[in-house]
Amino acid sequence: MMPAPLGMLLEMLLVTLLVAGCFAGARALSVRLGNPPWASPVLVAALVLGLGLAVTGVPLARFEAAARPLRWLLGPALVALALVIHGNLALLKRAPGPVLLAVTGGGVTGVASAWGLARLLGLDRVLMMAVTTKTISTPFAVVVARMGGASVALAAAVAVLTGVIGALSVPWLFDRLGIRGRAARGLGLGVSSHLVGTDWLTRRDPAGGAFAALAMVLTGVIAALMLPVLWPFLFG
Amino acid sequence: MRTVWESLPGVLLCCGLAVAGGALADALRLPVPGAILGLGLYLAWLVSGRGIGWSRPGAALLLRWLGAMIVPALVGLGGYLGLLAGALLPLLLVLLVSTLLTALVTALLYRLAGGVE
């Protein structure tokens, strides 16, 4: 009886170290390249691992079973995100009403516009479900998708892609429209482009990045409370 | 080795709160991911300011490796490549338009509501 569970434990340990190693390597590469939005470390690490699986012929199901401990840690890491809200609480207390209104309104716009556009363009139902979580930061999107029975892989990919697209396009839009306020820009980038956008802004303007970080986590919490209730109506 | 010992209490606390949040959501039949409830509990504890400093190194460690915990979900994308290739352009269009709209509405709402800069 012993060998099977022990083998599974070793596989779990191996996969955890492998994924962590790939992620660390991809992060170092991104730093070397000057942190461009398109070199998202999670995307690069997933690409390397996906290619590795394809080349070695290891079935995806086996990898996913061995990655269970790592996926489970996402829950505790989400809990730890309270640290980000707490660290930027002063920004929220300065103007609680406007911040909460902007984040909630922006979040609702993100969900509704993605759902409506996807419907209009006739996207597949699986993709439609994935785009409704696009405006929330990837860890939240994964947890919400898991709960709602949507594809976790697509939700994660769409969320990361949204961050990359947003970091490349939202600052340009704000410049064109003359939106220069640090808080307005930070909140807008945080709600729409979550982690990649927040990272991008923090490197250029740490004070604006703090607004983005706060907006990113608040949007995740608000959407995680809202979407599981909303989904049966959108896709019932 | 010292950082491991410094981080352990916070990591264990976050794990405990995630499990507690899940149990709470199950018991009350709340349609909310358990980890979100755990986040709320941790935030309440941080705001109350009662001796929670020991949890910070561990929570920060989890946040530093948050990306690695998302990677397995993205690797699962391999099964959807056909679906994605078939709808890539409309999908990118949805993401671009919706993302710009979201950013604009957020920034304008903040201004309209009289937010300070």
mmCIF file of C-alpha atoms in Angstrom:
data_model
loop_
_atom_site.group_PDB
_atom_site.id
_atom_site.type_symbol
_atom_site.label_atom_id
_atom_site.label_comp_id
_atom_site.label_asym_id
_atom_site.label_seq_id
_atom_site.Cartn_x
_atom_site.Cartn_y
_atom_site.Cartn_z
ATOM 1 C CA MET A 1 0.000 0.000 0.000
ATOM 2 C CA MET A 2 2.819 2.383 0.871
ATOM 3 C CA PRO A 3 4.507 3.040 -2.500
ATOM 4 C CA ALA A 4 1.518 4.710 -4.212
ATOM 5 C CA PRO A 5 0.829 7.503 -1.681
ATOM 6 C CA LEU A 6 4.549 8.041 -1.144
ATOM 7 C CA GLY A 7 5.046 8.332 -4.899
ATOM 8 C CA MET A 8 2.198 10.849 -5.069
ATOM 9 C CA LEU A 9 3.761 12.892 -2.251
ATOM 10 C CA LEU A 10 7.097 12.936 -4.055
ATOM 11 C CA GLU A 11 5.382 13.978 -7.281
ATOM 12 C CA MET A 12 3.599 16.780 -5.437
ATOM 13 C CA LEU A 13 6.865 17.981 -3.950
ATOM 14 C CA LEU A 14 8.589 17.801 -7.341
ATOM 15 C CA VAL A 15 5.823 19.716 -9.144
ATOM 16 C CA THR A 16 5.646 22.357 -6.401
ATOM 17 C CA LEU A 17 9.404 22.960 -6.613
ATOM 18 C CA LEU A 18 9.309 22.878 -10.414
ATOM 19 C CA VAL A 19 6.498 25.430 -10.670
ATOM 20 C CA ALA A 20 8.095 27.662 -8.021
ATOM 21 C CA GLY A 21 11.425 27.408 -9.859
ATOM 22 C CA CYS A 22 9.880 28.257 -13.231
ATOM 23 C CA PHE A 23 8.014 31.187 -11.694
ATOM 24 C CA ALA A 24 11.167 32.503 -10.000
ATOM 25 C CA GLY A 25 13.090 32.154 -13.257
ATOM 26 C CA ALA A 26 10.357 33.919 -15.246
ATOM 27 C CA ARG A 27 10.296 36.711 -12.660
ATOM 28 C CA ALA A 28 14.052 37.162 -12.933
ATOM 29 C CA LEU A 29 13.762 37.224 -16.729
ATOM 30 C CA SER A 30 11.015 39.863 -16.548
ATOM 31 C CA VAL A 31 13.227 42.047 -14.320
ATOM 32 C CA ARG A 32 16.113 41.693 -16.780
ATOM 33 C CA LEU A 33 13.862 42.785 -19.646
ATOM 34 C CA GLY A 34 12.813 45.879 -17.677
ATOM 35 C CA ASN A 35 9.412 44.532 -16.560
ATOM 36 C CA PRO A 36 7.457 44.956 -19.804
ATOM 37 C CA PRO A 37 3.723 44.111 -19.324
ATOM 38 C CA TRP A 38 3.835 41.403 -22.014
ATOM 39 C CA ALA A 39 6.527 39.401 -20.198
ATOM 40 C CA SER A 40 4.118 38.453 -17.407
ATOM 41 C CA PRO A 41 6.021 35.932 -15.216
ATOM 42 C CA VAL A 42 2.963 33.728 -14.687
ATOM 43 C CA LEU A 43 2.393 33.487 -18.451
ATOM 44 C CA VAL A 44 6.038 32.718 -19.216
ATOM 45 C CA ALA A 45 6.240 30.103 -16.437
ATOM 46 C CA ALA A 46 3.012 28.432 -17.634
ATOM 47 C CA LEU A 47 4.267 28.420 -21.211
ATOM 48 C CA VAL A 48 7.549 26.753 -20.233
ATOM 49 C CA LEU A 49 5.758 24.139 -18.107
ATOM 50 C CA GLY A 50 3.130 23.496 -20.796
ATOM 51 C CA LEU A 51 5.840 22.947 -23.394
ATOM 52 C CA GLY A 52 7.694 20.734 -20.920
ATOM 53 C CA LEU A 53 4.602 18.551 -20.457
ATOM 54 C CA ALA A 54 4.085 18.332 -24.212
ATOM 55 C CA VAL A 55 7.704 17.357 -24.845
ATOM 56 C CA THR A 56 7.958 14.790 -22.041
ATOM 57 C CA GLY A 57 4.485 13.384 -22.718
ATOM 58 C CA VAL A 58 3.323 13.739 -19.105
ATOM 59 C CA PRO A 59 -0.519 13.856 -19.112
ATOM 60 C CA LEU A 60 -2.064 17.140 -17.961
ATOM 61 C CA ALA A 61 -4.274 15.282 -15.448
ATOM 62 C CA ARG A 62 -1.204 13.853 -13.723
ATOM 63 C CA PHE A 63 0.406 17.301 -13.496
ATOM 64 C CA GLU A 64 -2.802 18.818 -12.141
ATOM 65 C CA ALA A 65 -3.159 16.110 -9.496
ATOM 66 C CA ALA A 66 0.411 16.728 -8.379
ATOM 67 C CA ALA A 67 -0.164 20.501 -8.328
ATOM 68 C CA ARG A 68 -3.018 20.211 -5.823
ATOM 69 C CA PRO A 69 -1.065 21.466 -2.770
ATOM 70 C CA LEU A 70 0.114 24.501 -4.724
ATOM 71 C CA ARG A 71 -3.421 25.264 -5.919
ATOM 72 C CA TRP A 72 -4.701 24.870 -2.371
ATOM 73 C CA LEU A 73 -2.259 27.536 -1.166
ATOM 74 C CA LEU A 74 -4.117 30.055 -3.320
ATOM 75 C CA GLY A 75 -6.773 30.253 -0.560
ATOM 76 C CA PRO A 76 -4.309 31.280 2.197
ATOM 77 C CA ALA A 77 -2.607 33.680 -0.239
ATOM 78 C CA LEU A 78 -5.967 35.350 -0.919
ATOM 79 C CA VAL A 79 -6.426 35.763 2.835
ATOM 80 C CA ALA A 80 -2.991 37.420 2.938
ATOM 81 C CA LEU A 81 -4.212 40.044 0.450
ATOM 82 C CA ALA A 82 -5.945 41.703 3.433
ATOM 83 C CA LEU A 83 -2.447 43.064 4.067
ATOM 84 C CA VAL A 84 -2.696 45.130 0.854
ATOM 85 C CA ILE A 85 -6.036 46.685 1.870
ATOM 86 C CA HIS A 86 -4.749 47.357 5.381
ATOM 87 C CA GLY A 87 -1.520 48.902 4.093
ATOM 88 C CA ASN A 88 -3.458 51.375 1.927
ATOM 89 C CA LEU A 89 -6.319 52.003 4.348
ATOM 90 C CA ALA A 90 -5.321 55.669 4.672
ATOM 91 C CA LEU A 91 -6.140 56.198 0.975
ATOM 92 C CA LEU A 92 -9.582 54.668 1.488
ATOM 93 C CA LYS A 93 -10.252 56.745 4.626
ATOM 94 C CA ARG A 94 -9.354 59.976 2.790
ATOM 95 C CA ALA A 95 -12.330 59.618 0.457
ATOM 96 C CA PRO A 96 -14.259 56.426 1.305
ATOM 97 C CA GLY A 97 -17.408 57.292 -0.636
ATOM 98 C CA PRO A 98 -15.781 58.236 -3.957
ATOM 99 C CA VAL A 99 -13.295 55.326 -3.822
ATOM 100 C CA LEU A 100 -15.960 52.710 -3.112
ATOM 101 C CA LEU A 101 -18.338 54.188 -5.695
ATOM 102 C CA ALA A 102 -15.628 54.277 -8.364
ATOM 103 C CA VAL A 103 -14.414 50.746 -7.630
ATOM 104 C CA THR A 104 -17.921 49.250 -7.478
ATOM 105 C CA GLY A 105 -19.120 51.136 -10.555
ATOM 106 C CA GLY A 106 -15.974 50.261 -12.467
ATOM 107 C CA GLY A 107 -16.178 46.610 -11.431
ATOM 108 C CA VAL A 108 -19.824 46.356 -12.493
ATOM 109 C CA THR A 109 -18.927 48.028 -15.794
ATOM 110 C CA GLY A 110 -16.127 45.497 -16.310
ATOM 111 C CA VAL A 111 -18.414 42.516 -15.747
ATOM 112 C CA ALA A 112 -21.422 43.892 -17.658
ATOM 113 C CA SER A 113 -19.493 45.222 -20.670
ATOM 114 C CA ALA A 114 -17.502 42.007 -21.077
ATOM 115 C CA TRP A 115 -20.641 39.871 -20.794
ATOM 116 C CA GLY A 116 -22.616 42.091 -23.192
ATOM 117 C CA LEU A 117 -19.848 42.342 -25.791
ATOM 118 C CA ALA A 118 -19.180 38.610 -25.653
ATOM 119 C CA ARG A 119 -22.880 37.952 -26.227
ATOM 120 C CA LEU A 120 -22.981 40.457 -29.072
ATOM 121 C CA LEU A 121 -20.010 38.827 -30.797
ATOM 122 C CA GLY A 122 -21.417 35.357 -30.243
ATOM 123 C CA LEU A 123 -18.570 33.993 -28.122
ATOM 124 C CA ASP A 124 -18.816 30.424 -26.911
ATOM 125 C CA ARG A 125 -20.565 29.998 -23.517
ATOM 126 C CA VAL A 126 -17.353 28.741 -21.861
ATOM 127 C CA LEU A 127 -15.540 31.869 -23.040
ATOM 128 C CA MET A 128 -18.435 34.101 -21.993
ATOM 129 C CA MET A 129 -18.180 32.772 -18.446
ATOM 130 C CA ALA A 130 -14.439 33.390 -18.504
ATOM 131 C CA VAL A 131 -14.729 37.024 -19.614
ATOM 132 C CA THR A 132 -17.126 37.895 -16.780
ATOM 133 C CA THR A 133 -14.211 37.474 -14.348
ATOM 134 C CA LYS A 134 -11.715 39.357 -16.535
ATOM 135 C CA THR A 135 -11.752 42.561 -14.496
ATOM 136 C CA ILE A 136 -10.808 40.854 -11.227
ATOM 137 C CA SER A 137 -7.260 39.982 -10.361
ATOM 138 C CA THR A 138 -6.296 36.402 -11.328
ATOM 139 C CA PRO A 139 -6.324 34.722 -7.881
ATOM 140 C CA PHE A 140 -9.866 35.995 -7.280
ATOM 141 C CA ALA A 141 -10.907 34.970 -10.804
ATOM 142 C CA VAL A 142 -9.611 31.429 -10.201
ATOM 143 C CA VAL A 143 -11.453 31.079 -6.886
ATOM 144 C CA VAL A 144 -14.706 32.488 -8.305
ATOM 145 C CA ALA A 145 -14.484 30.290 -11.435
ATOM 146 C CA ARG A 146 -13.809 27.195 -9.312
ATOM 147 C CA MET A 147 -16.881 27.967 -7.236
ATOM 148 C CA GLY A 148 -19.157 28.709 -10.181
ATOM 149 C CA GLY A 149 -18.141 25.656 -12.195
ATOM 150 C CA ALA A 150 -16.514 27.742 -14.947
ATOM 151 C CA SER A 151 -13.191 26.847 -16.552
ATOM 152 C CA VAL A 152 -10.442 27.831 -14.127
ATOM 153 C CA ALA A 153 -7.812 27.736 -16.881
ATOM 154 C CA LEU A 154 -9.740 30.113 -19.142
ATOM 155 C CA ALA A 155 -10.633 32.450 -16.268
ATOM 156 C CA ALA A 156 -6.961 32.692 -15.282
ATOM 157 C CA ALA A 157 -5.774 33.216 -18.858
ATOM 158 C CA VAL A 158 -8.387 35.881 -19.609
ATOM 159 C CA ALA A 159 -7.599 37.721 -16.360
ATOM 160 C CA VAL A 160 -3.839 37.769 -17.039
ATOM 161 C CA LEU A 161 -4.401 38.807 -20.661
ATOM 162 C CA THR A 162 -6.687 41.629 -19.517
ATOM 163 C CA GLY A 163 -3.953 42.889 -17.202
ATOM 164 C CA VAL A 164 -1.437 42.921 -20.044
ATOM 165 C CA ILE A 165 -3.849 44.644 -22.473
ATOM 166 C CA GLY A 166 -4.841 47.186 -19.832
ATOM 167 C CA ALA A 167 -1.290 48.076 -18.806
ATOM 168 C CA LEU A 168 -0.472 48.691 -22.484
ATOM 169 C CA SER A 169 -3.619 50.687 -23.365
ATOM 170 C CA VAL A 170 -5.235 52.352 -20.329
ATOM 171 C CA PRO A 171 -2.428 54.881 -19.587
ATOM 172 C CA TRP A 172 -2.544 55.861 -23.272
ATOM 173 C CA LEU A 173 -6.319 56.428 -23.070
ATOM 174 C CA PHE A 174 -5.975 58.497 -19.876
ATOM 175 C CA ASP A 175 -3.297 60.666 -21.541
ATOM 176 C CA ARG A 176 -5.501 61.252 -24.609
ATOM 177 C CA LEU A 177 -8.507 62.211 -22.505
ATOM 178 C CA GLY A 178 -6.513 64.443 -20.161
ATOM 179 C CA ILE A 179 -7.246 62.392 -17.038
ATOM 180 C CA ARG A 180 -4.238 63.356 -14.927
ATOM 181 C CA GLY A 181 -5.333 62.954 -11.312
ATOM 182 C CA ARG A 182 -3.139 60.454 -9.494
ATOM 183 C CA ALA A 183 -6.032 58.861 -7.607
ATOM 184 C CA ALA A 184 -8.354 58.655 -10.636
ATOM 185 C CA ARG A 185 -5.623 57.118 -12.805
ATOM 186 C CA GLY A 186 -4.504 54.675 -10.116
ATOM 187 C CA LEU A 187 -8.028 53.499 -9.324
ATOM 188 C CA GLY A 188 -8.898 53.184 -13.018
ATOM 189 C CA LEU A 189 -5.816 51.108 -13.739
ATOM 190 C CA GLY A 190 -6.264 48.944 -10.630
ATOM 191 C CA VAL A 191 -9.902 48.091 -11.357
ATOM 192 C CA SER A 192 -9.412 47.475 -15.087
ATOM 193 C CA SER A 193 -5.928 45.969 -15.326
ATOM 194 C CA HIS A 194 -5.358 44.585 -11.799
ATOM 195 C CA LEU A 195 -1.899 43.159 -11.089
ATOM 196 C CA VAL A 196 -0.079 43.876 -14.348
ATOM 197 C CA GLY A 197 -1.467 47.425 -14.409
ATOM 198 C CA THR A 198 -0.685 47.972 -10.731
ATOM 199 C CA ASP A 199 2.887 46.739 -11.218
ATOM 200 C CA TRP A 200 3.331 48.979 -14.237
ATOM 201 C CA LEU A 201 2.122 52.076 -12.364
ATOM 202 C CA THR A 202 3.995 51.304 -9.136
ATOM 203 C CA ARG A 203 7.315 51.323 -11.000
ATOM 204 C CA ARG A 204 6.585 54.779 -12.440
ATOM 205 C CA ASP A 205 4.607 56.368 -9.629
ATOM 206 C CA PRO A 206 4.555 54.480 -6.297
ATOM 207 C CA ALA A 207 1.909 56.788 -4.815
ATOM 208 C CA GLY A 208 -0.410 56.149 -7.770
ATOM 209 C CA GLY A 209 0.407 52.443 -7.585
ATOM 210 C CA ALA A 210 -0.896 52.382 -4.015
ATOM 211 C CA PHE A 211 -4.319 53.499 -5.294
ATOM 212 C CA ALA A 212 -4.152 50.801 -7.982
ATOM 213 C CA ALA A 213 -3.246 48.090 -5.435
ATOM 214 C CA LEU A 214 -6.113 49.110 -3.170
ATOM 215 C CA ALA A 215 -8.550 49.191 -6.122
ATOM 216 C CA MET A 216 -7.318 45.804 -7.368
ATOM 217 C CA VAL A 217 -8.015 43.987 -4.094
ATOM 218 C CA LEU A 218 -11.310 45.810 -3.422
ATOM 219 C CA THR A 219 -12.546 44.933 -6.929
ATOM 220 C CA GLY A 220 -11.619 41.290 -6.320
ATOM 221 C CA VAL A 221 -13.548 41.190 -3.053
ATOM 222 C CA ILE A 222 -16.609 42.997 -4.430
ATOM 223 C CA ALA A 223 -16.736 40.812 -7.556
ATOM 224 C CA ALA A 224 -16.221 37.615 -5.559
ATOM 225 C CA LEU A 225 -19.237 38.559 -3.458
ATOM 226 C CA MET A 226 -21.292 39.572 -6.486
ATOM 227 C CA LEU A 227 -20.520 37.046 -9.249
ATOM 228 C CA PRO A 228 -21.563 33.756 -7.607
ATOM 229 C CA VAL A 229 -24.995 35.311 -6.969
ATOM 230 C CA LEU A 230 -25.188 36.824 -10.457
ATOM 231 C CA TRP A 231 -24.012 33.826 -12.502
ATOM 232 C CA PRO A 232 -27.244 31.784 -12.359
ATOM 233 C CA PHE A 233 -29.069 34.753 -13.914
ATOM 234 C CA LEU A 234 -26.447 35.348 -16.619
ATOM 235 C CA PHE A 235 -25.948 31.692 -17.554
ATOM 236 C CA GLY A 236 -28.893 29.858 -15.946
ATOM 237 C CA MET B 1 16.488 29.552 8.340
ATOM 238 C CA ARG B 2 15.501 32.472 10.531
ATOM 239 C CA THR B 3 13.108 33.812 7.893
ATOM 240 C CA VAL B 4 11.370 30.423 7.809
ATOM 241 C CA TRP B 5 10.661 30.668 11.519
ATOM 242 C CA GLU B 6 9.565 34.273 11.161
ATOM 243 C CA SER B 7 7.189 33.378 8.340
ATOM 244 C CA LEU B 8 5.678 30.225 9.806
ATOM 245 C CA PRO B 9 3.124 31.848 12.171
ATOM 246 C CA GLY B 10 1.695 34.112 9.461
ATOM 247 C CA VAL B 11 1.520 31.310 6.883
ATOM 248 C CA LEU B 12 -0.256 29.066 9.398
ATOM 249 C CA LEU B 13 -2.637 31.877 10.345
ATOM 250 C CA CYS B 14 -3.595 32.500 6.710
ATOM 251 C CA CYS B 15 -4.080 28.733 6.139
ATOM 252 C CA GLY B 16 -6.239 28.552 9.263
ATOM 253 C CA LEU B 17 -8.343 31.538 8.218
ATOM 254 C CA ALA B 18 -8.809 30.113 4.704
ATOM 255 C CA VAL B 19 -10.048 26.813 6.179
ATOM 256 C CA ALA B 20 -12.227 28.634 8.729
ATOM 257 C CA GLY B 21 -13.698 30.827 5.964
ATOM 258 C CA GLY B 22 -14.543 27.731 3.930
ATOM 259 C CA ALA B 23 -16.175 26.038 6.920
ATOM 260 C CA LEU B 24 -18.131 29.199 7.700
ATOM 261 C CA ALA B 25 -19.384 29.534 4.108
ATOM 262 C CA ASP B 26 -20.424 25.859 4.135
ATOM 263 C CA ALA B 27 -22.172 26.062 7.506
ATOM 264 C CA LEU B 28 -24.112 29.201 6.633
ATOM 265 C CA ARG B 29 -24.619 28.086 3.002
ATOM 266 C CA LEU B 30 -23.210 31.415 1.812
ATOM 267 C CA PRO B 31 -22.572 31.732 -1.940
ATOM 268 C CA VAL B 32 -19.141 33.223 -1.208
ATOM 269 C CA PRO B 33 -15.680 31.674 -1.682
ATOM 270 C CA GLY B 34 -14.380 30.722 1.764
ATOM 271 C CA ALA B 35 -11.061 32.475 1.195
ATOM 272 C CA ILE B 36 -12.915 35.800 0.802
ATOM 273 C CA LEU B 37 -14.458 35.349 4.240
ATOM 274 C CA GLY B 38 -10.973 34.522 5.536
ATOM 275 C CA LEU B 39 -9.677 37.730 3.958
ATOM 276 C CA GLY B 40 -12.438 39.679 5.726
ATOM 277 C CA LEU B 41 -11.582 38.081 9.068
ATOM 278 C CA TYR B 42 -7.863 38.828 8.648
ATOM 279 C CA LEU B 43 -8.602 42.430 7.622
ATOM 280 C CA ALA B 44 -10.841 42.912 10.666
ATOM 281 C CA TRP B 45 -8.049 41.552 12.867
ATOM 282 C CA LEU B 46 -5.462 43.852 11.230
ATOM 283 C CA VAL B 47 -7.717 46.903 11.590
ATOM 284 C CA SER B 48 -8.392 46.151 15.238
ATOM 285 C CA GLY B 49 -4.620 46.482 15.685
ATOM 286 C CA ARG B 50 -4.434 43.811 18.349
ATOM 287 C CA GLY B 51 -1.065 42.062 18.290
ATOM 288 C CA ILE B 52 -1.057 40.835 14.709
ATOM 289 C CA GLY B 53 2.407 42.058 13.765
ATOM 290 C CA TRP B 54 3.796 38.510 14.030
ATOM 291 C CA SER B 55 1.645 37.459 11.073
ATOM 292 C CA ARG B 56 3.079 39.960 8.600
ATOM 293 C CA PRO B 57 6.261 38.163 7.402
ATOM 294 C CA GLY B 58 4.283 34.995 6.634
ATOM 295 C CA ALA B 59 1.463 36.817 4.843
ATOM 296 C CA ALA B 60 4.019 38.782 2.809
ATOM 297 C CA LEU B 61 5.773 35.512 1.886
ATOM 298 C CA LEU B 62 2.483 34.068 0.571
ATOM 299 C CA LEU B 63 1.910 37.224 -1.480
ATOM 300 C CA ARG B 64 5.413 37.028 -2.980
ATOM 301 C CA TRP B 65 4.667 33.521 -4.288
ATOM 302 C CA LEU B 66 1.046 34.175 -5.245
ATOM 303 C CA GLY B 67 2.007 34.072 -8.929
ATOM 304 C CA ALA B 68 3.356 30.523 -8.636
ATOM 305 C CA MET B 69 -0.003 29.378 -7.248
ATOM 306 C CA ILE B 70 -1.769 30.681 -10.364
ATOM 307 C CA VAL B 71 0.597 28.948 -12.791
ATOM 308 C CA PRO B 72 -1.019 25.452 -12.545
ATOM 309 C CA ALA B 73 -4.385 26.929 -13.622
ATOM 310 C CA LEU B 74 -2.731 28.501 -16.669
ATOM 311 C CA VAL B 75 -0.957 25.270 -17.613
ATOM 312 C CA GLY B 76 -4.454 23.719 -17.849
ATOM 313 C CA LEU B 77 -5.068 26.063 -20.776
ATOM 314 C CA GLY B 78 -3.489 23.455 -23.038
ATOM 315 C CA GLY B 79 -6.892 21.783 -23.285
ATOM 316 C CA TYR B 80 -8.537 24.927 -24.678
ATOM 317 C CA LEU B 81 -6.095 25.947 -27.396
ATOM 318 C CA GLY B 82 -8.475 24.983 -30.209
ATOM 319 C CA LEU B 83 -11.350 26.969 -28.710
ATOM 320 C CA LEU B 84 -9.079 29.985 -28.161
ATOM 321 C CA ALA B 85 -7.581 29.897 -31.648
ATOM 322 C CA GLY B 86 -11.072 29.880 -33.148
ATOM 323 C CA ALA B 87 -12.229 32.963 -31.251
ATOM 324 C CA LEU B 88 -9.025 34.901 -30.687
ATOM 325 C CA LEU B 89 -9.948 38.134 -32.479
ATOM 326 C CA PRO B 90 -13.430 38.608 -30.976
ATOM 327 C CA LEU B 91 -12.012 37.664 -27.560
ATOM 328 C CA LEU B 92 -9.217 40.256 -27.781
ATOM 329 C CA LEU B 93 -11.748 42.853 -28.964
ATOM 330 C CA VAL B 94 -14.022 42.142 -25.975
ATOM 331 C CA LEU B 95 -11.071 42.405 -23.580
ATOM 332 C CA LEU B 96 -9.695 45.645 -25.077
ATOM 333 C CA VAL B 97 -13.009 47.529 -25.306
ATOM 334 C CA SER B 98 -14.284 46.339 -21.940
ATOM 335 C CA THR B 99 -10.965 47.133 -20.209
ATOM 336 C CA LEU B 100 -10.787 50.687 -21.588
ATOM 337 C CA LEU B 101 -14.454 51.280 -20.681
ATOM 338 C CA THR B 102 -13.916 49.947 -17.157
ATOM 339 C CA ALA B 103 -10.890 52.206 -16.570
ATOM 340 C CA LEU B 104 -12.748 55.246 -17.922
ATOM 341 C CA VAL B 105 -15.910 54.673 -15.858
ATOM 342 C CA THR B 106 -13.814 54.135 -12.700
ATOM 343 C CA ALA B 107 -11.819 57.347 -13.179
ATOM 344 C CA LEU B 108 -14.886 59.428 -14.115
ATOM 345 C CA LEU B 109 -16.986 58.105 -11.222
ATOM 346 C CA TYR B 110 -14.207 59.026 -8.807
ATOM 347 C CA ARG B 111 -14.147 62.559 -10.207
ATOM 348 C CA LEU B 112 -17.938 62.922 -10.276
ATOM 349 C CA ALA B 113 -18.193 61.745 -6.674
ATOM 350 C CA GLY B 114 -15.823 64.546 -5.681
ATOM 351 C CA GLY B 115 -12.813 62.375 -4.876
ATOM 352 C CA VAL B 116 -9.702 64.289 -3.818
ATOM 353 C CA GLU B 117 -6.505 63.934 -5.849
#
